[in-house]
Amino acid sequence: MGLSVMDTGTLTTIALALIAVVAVLTVIGILWGAHLKRQRVAAERIEELVAEQDRKAAARNRAATPTAAPAPPLPVAPPPPPLAPEPPVIVEPIADGPAIEEPSSDPAPFADEPIAAAAPLEASPAAEAVVAAPAPAPPAPPVPEGPPPGDGPITQLKGLGPKLAERLAELGFTTVGQLAALDAAQAEALDARLGPFTGRMNRDRWIEQARFLAAGDRAGFEAVFGKL
């Protein structure tokens, strides 16, 4: 028996429905592939930014390492002044007798008397103080009382719960200092990788909170966001 007109219409409707379903699935597959590609590109961008941040932090640590100042040279005492020469002996001739040698005001020592050595010049009290004074020691670098504020955990931020903290840790962010160092483009790229939590970063102002805490400004933080 041949197919009736009703059966032909039913088969046509079923065929069109199958074609529509295949078309919808194809479009969904294309959109999902594009979404996965965007996520992959964003993840690669985040990894590049984190690596660049680590390089900058290492360079800052090397530049901040203090170097010991060289000790100043010790002052040299001035040499003693030269001794004054002895006055010469003046001899005047006498008309009727042999010449008589007149001694000078300072009589010369006898040949059999030992000649006293000249006493060494004593250094002035000021020169002795300069020589005896020790060289000033370089100031010791300040010792930090505790860990830097930037090493505080991200769980201090308002609106950031355990699940978000776990997700951020998977992406390499565990301290407020890491979030405070992000610029606008980096923060946007990170927000795109939070999955169902996308948008929470801007809504709860994580970057602004993190910058207060990384700077150690607890009073400023509590004035804006409430008690920590």
Coordinates of C-alpha atoms in Angstrom, one line a residue, residues 41-175:
V41 CA 44.0 32.2 26.0
A42 CA 43.1 34.0 29.3
A43 CA 44.9 31.2 31.3
E44 CA 48.0 31.6 29.2
R45 CA 47.9 35.4 29.7
I46 CA 47.6 35.0 33.5
E47 CA 50.5 32.6 33.6
E48 CA 52.7 35.1 31.7
L49 CA 51.7 38.0 34.0
V50 CA 52.4 35.9 37.1
A51 CA 55.9 34.9 35.8
E52 CA 56.6 38.6 35.0
Q53 CA 55.5 39.6 38.5
D54 CA 57.9 37.0 40.0
R55 CA 60.8 38.3 37.9
K56 CA 60.1 41.9 39.0
A57 CA 59.8 40.9 42.7
A58 CA 63.2 39.1 42.5
A59 CA 64.8 42.2 40.9
R60 CA 63.4 44.4 43.7
N61 CA 64.8 42.0 46.4
R62 CA 68.2 42.1 44.8
A63 CA 68.2 45.9 44.6
A64 CA 67.0 46.2 48.2
T65 CA 69.8 44.1 49.7
P66 CA 72.0 46.6 51.8
T67 CA 75.8 46.7 51.2
A68 CA 78.3 47.4 54.0
A69 CA 79.7 51.0 53.9
P70 CA 83.6 51.1 53.8
A71 CA 85.2 52.3 57.0
P72 CA 86.7 55.9 56.8
P73 CA 90.5 56.1 56.8
L74 CA 92.3 56.9 60.1
P75 CA 93.6 60.5 60.3
V76 CA 97.4 60.9 60.1
A77 CA 99.2 63.0 62.7
P78 CA 101.1 66.0 61.3
P79 CA 105.0 65.6 61.3
P80 CA 106.9 67.5 64.1
P81 CA 108.4 70.9 63.3
P82 CA 112.1 71.0 62.5
L83 CA 114.5 71.9 65.3
A84 CA 116.0 75.5 65.3
P85 CA 119.8 75.6 64.5
E86 CA 122.2 76.6 67.2
P87 CA 123.6 80.2 67.1
P88 CA 127.2 80.4 65.7
V89 CA 130.2 81.3 68.0
I90 CA 131.5 84.8 67.3
V91 CA 135.3 85.4 67.5
E92 CA 136.8 88.9 67.7
P93 CA 140.5 89.6 67.2
I94 CA 142.6 91.4 70.0
A95 CA 145.3 93.9 68.9
D96 CA 148.1 92.9 71.4
G97 CA 147.4 89.3 72.1
P98 CA 146.2 86.1 70.5
A99 CA 142.6 85.8 69.5
I100 CA 140.2 84.8 72.2
E101 CA 137.2 82.8 71.3
E102 CA 134.1 84.2 73.1
P103 CA 131.5 81.6 73.9
S104 CA 127.9 82.2 72.7
S105 CA 125.0 82.6 75.0
D106 CA 124.6 78.9 75.0
P107 CA 127.9 77.3 76.1
A108 CA 128.9 74.2 74.1
P109 CA 129.0 70.9 76.0
F110 CA 132.3 69.6 77.2
A111 CA 133.9 66.8 75.2
D112 CA 133.7 64.3 78.0
E113 CA 130.1 65.1 78.9
P114 CA 127.4 63.1 77.1
I115 CA 125.1 65.0 74.9
A116 CA 121.5 64.7 75.8
A117 CA 119.2 63.6 73.1
A118 CA 116.5 65.9 72.0
A119 CA 113.2 65.0 73.8
P120 CA 110.5 63.9 71.4
L121 CA 107.7 66.3 70.7
E122 CA 104.5 65.5 72.5
A123 CA 101.4 65.3 70.4
S124 CA 98.6 67.7 71.2
P125 CA 95.6 66.3 73.1
A126 CA 93.4 67.0 70.1
A127 CA 95.7 64.9 67.8
E128 CA 95.8 62.1 70.4
A129 CA 92.0 62.1 70.6
V130 CA 91.7 61.9 66.8
V131 CA 94.2 59.0 66.5
A132 CA 92.7 57.1 69.5
A133 CA 89.1 57.6 68.4
P134 CA 87.7 54.4 66.8
A135 CA 86.2 54.5 63.3
P136 CA 82.4 54.9 63.4
A137 CA 80.6 51.6 62.7
P138 CA 78.0 51.6 59.9
P139 CA 74.4 51.7 61.1
A140 CA 72.8 48.2 61.4
P141 CA 69.9 47.6 59.0
P142 CA 66.5 47.7 60.7
V143 CA 65.3 44.3 61.8
P144 CA 61.6 43.7 60.8
E145 CA 59.4 42.8 63.7
G146 CA 57.3 40.3 61.8
P147 CA 56.3 39.2 58.3
P148 CA 55.6 41.9 55.7
P149 CA 51.9 43.0 55.5
G150 CA 51.9 41.9 51.8
D151 CA 52.4 38.2 52.9
G152 CA 49.0 38.2 54.6
P153 CA 46.5 35.5 53.3
I154 CA 43.8 36.5 50.8
T155 CA 41.1 35.2 53.2
Q156 CA 41.4 38.6 55.0
L157 CA 39.5 40.2 52.1
K158 CA 35.8 40.9 52.5
G159 CA 33.5 38.8 50.3
L160 CA 36.2 36.1 49.6
G161 CA 35.2 32.8 51.1
P162 CA 37.0 29.4 51.2
K163 CA 35.9 28.3 47.8
L164 CA 37.1 31.4 46.1
A165 CA 40.4 31.2 48.1
E166 CA 40.8 27.7 46.9
R167 CA 40.2 28.7 43.3
L168 CA 42.7 31.6 43.6
A169 CA 45.3 29.3 45.1
E170 CA 44.9 27.0 42.1
L171 CA 45.7 30.0 39.9
G172 CA 48.8 30.9 42.0
F173 CA 47.3 33.7 44.2
T174 CA 47.6 33.2 48.0
T175 CA 48.6 36.6 49.5

